[in-house]
Short mmCIF file of C-alpha atoms in Angstrom, two decimals:
data_model
loop_
_atom_site.label_atom_id
_atom_site.label_comp_id
_atom_site.label_asym_id
_atom_site.label_seq_id
_atom_site.Cartn_x
_atom_site.Cartn_y
_atom_site.Cartn_z
CA MET A 1 104.70 144.44 92.93
CA ARG A 2 101.73 143.05 95.47
CA LEU A 3 100.82 139.65 95.39
CA THR A 4 98.56 138.35 96.88
CA PRO A 5 98.32 134.70 99.37
CA ALA A 6 96.20 132.45 97.38
CA VAL A 7 97.28 128.17 97.97
CA ILE A 8 98.42 126.49 100.65
CA GLU A 9 99.82 123.19 99.16
CA LEU A 10 101.23 120.17 100.82
CA VAL A 11 102.83 117.43 99.45
CA VAL A 12 101.47 114.14 99.93
CA ALA A 13 102.38 110.42 99.48
CA ASP A 14 99.46 108.76 99.36
CA MET A 15 96.32 111.01 97.98
CA SER A 16 93.31 108.86 99.27
CA ALA A 17 94.62 108.48 102.96
CA THR A 18 95.06 112.55 102.55
CA VAL A 19 91.69 113.22 101.36
CA ALA A 20 90.39 110.69 103.84
CA PHE A 21 92.05 112.37 107.10
CA TYR A 22 91.31 115.92 105.85
CA ARG A 23 87.60 115.12 105.53
CA ARG A 24 87.23 113.81 108.67
CA LEU A 25 88.44 116.75 109.65
CA GLY A 26 85.60 118.67 107.98
CA LEU A 27 86.95 119.33 104.72
CA ASP A 28 84.84 119.42 101.68
CA LEU A 29 87.46 117.60 99.15
CA PRO A 30 86.19 115.04 96.45
CA ASP A 31 85.43 111.31 96.71
CA ASP A 32 86.96 109.60 94.52
CA VAL A 33 90.57 110.77 94.25
CA ALA A 34 92.88 107.71 94.58
CA SER A 35 94.94 108.66 90.65
CA GLU A 36 94.32 112.39 91.15
CA GLY A 37 97.74 114.52 91.20
CA HIS A 38 95.92 117.17 92.64
CA VAL A 39 93.39 117.98 94.64
CA GLU A 40 91.67 121.39 96.16
CA THR A 41 89.41 123.03 98.28
CA THR A 42 88.87 126.58 99.64
CA VAL A 43 89.17 127.51 103.31
CA GLY A 44 88.38 130.72 104.33
CA GLY A 45 89.80 132.27 101.22
CA LEU A 46 92.90 130.36 100.67
CA ARG A 47 93.04 127.92 98.43
CA LEU A 48 94.18 124.61 99.99
CA ALA A 49 96.28 122.10 97.84
CA PHE A 50 97.55 118.54 97.97
CA ASP A 51 99.99 117.44 95.22
CA THR A 52 101.35 113.73 95.03
CA HIS A 53 105.27 113.39 94.95
CA GLU A 54 104.24 112.14 90.98
CA MET A 55 103.06 115.58 90.45
CA ILE A 56 106.08 117.53 91.94
CA ARG A 57 108.31 115.16 89.82
CA SER A 58 106.46 115.73 86.53
CA PHE A 59 107.71 119.58 86.56
CA ASP A 60 110.90 119.17 89.07
CA PRO A 61 112.12 116.17 88.49
CA LYS A 62 115.26 116.27 91.12
CA TRP A 63 112.45 117.09 94.06
CA SER A 64 112.81 115.05 96.74
CA PRO A 65 110.82 114.85 99.92
CA PRO A 66 112.36 117.39 102.83
CA GLN A 67 114.34 115.05 105.83
CA GLY A 68 114.78 115.66 109.05
CA GLY A 69 110.97 116.94 110.73
CA HIS A 70 108.18 119.19 109.10
CA ARG A 71 108.18 122.46 107.90
CA VAL A 72 104.64 123.02 107.75
CA ALA A 73 101.91 122.27 110.33
CA LEU A 74 98.53 123.15 110.39
CA ALA A 75 96.02 123.78 113.28
CA PHE A 76 92.24 123.28 113.64
CA GLU A 77 90.00 125.47 115.60
CA ALA A 78 87.37 123.47 117.55
CA PRO A 79 83.91 125.73 119.30
CA SER A 80 84.94 124.06 123.00
CA PRO A 81 87.66 122.17 124.44
CA ALA A 82 85.26 119.41 124.92
CA ASP A 83 84.97 119.26 121.50
CA VAL A 84 88.56 119.31 121.11
CA ASP A 85 88.71 115.99 123.08
CA ALA A 86 86.35 114.30 121.15
CA ALA A 87 87.53 115.43 117.95
CA TYR A 88 90.91 113.52 118.82
CA GLU A 89 89.17 110.77 120.07
CA GLU A 90 87.07 110.03 117.07
CA LEU A 91 89.88 110.66 114.74
CA THR A 92 92.44 108.59 116.56
CA ALA A 93 89.52 105.78 116.12
CA ALA A 94 89.11 105.84 112.98
CA GLY A 95 92.61 105.63 112.94
CA ALA A 96 94.88 108.69 112.39
CA VAL A 97 97.64 109.12 114.13
CA GLY A 98 98.05 110.89 117.57
CA HIS A 99 101.08 112.97 118.25
CA LEU A 100 99.78 114.78 121.63
CA ALA A 101 97.10 113.71 123.68
CA PRO A 102 94.29 116.84 124.60
CA PHE A 103 95.67 118.97 127.24
CA ASP A 104 95.61 122.12 128.40
CA ALA A 105 98.10 124.35 127.27
CA PRO A 106 100.47 127.13 129.36
CA TRP A 107 98.87 129.88 127.02
CA GLY A 108 95.10 128.83 128.18
CA MET A 109 93.72 126.66 125.67
CA ARG A 110 93.01 122.81 125.19
CA TYR A 111 95.44 121.60 122.63
CA ALA A 112 96.17 118.30 121.23
CA VAL A 113 98.07 117.19 117.68
CA LEU A 114 97.31 114.63 115.35
CA VAL A 115 99.84 113.72 112.25
CA ASP A 116 98.48 113.52 108.60
CA PRO A 117 99.39 110.57 106.62
CA ASP A 118 102.52 112.12 105.33
CA GLY A 119 103.94 113.35 109.02
CA THR A 120 102.39 116.46 109.04
CA PRO A 121 101.46 117.67 112.29
CA VAL A 122 97.52 118.79 112.28
CA ASP A 123 96.71 120.40 115.74
CA LEU A 124 93.58 120.89 117.09
CA PHE A 125 92.35 123.74 120.01
CA ALA A 126 90.08 125.44 121.38
CA GLY A 127 89.61 129.00 123.07
CA SER A 128 90.19 128.89 127.11
CA VAL A 129 90.33 126.29 129.47
#
């Protein structure tokens, strides 16, 4: 059997807040989703899906959110180190939670970490500093 990766799914508490956050990161997401249980877009050939807690419980009634830390992180590449700084500033000014302010990482990248509305780390990075 050969399966093909097709969807990355994030389970979210507040669809509107999540869509607004990822839209600011440049994802093409619909405008009116406050009452939606499932929203998705295509990123680099894969679908990125967001499902609410209620949507998951509609087919898995015993499901509960993980406790004790994140289990996934997403990373967005910026064209330059200065763009990492600018994106971090713009997103935190718009209300996003900053976890690690931009820094020059030991592995040679400009790096920063935000947190999405559900606590999922979202890394911003650019190549050589």
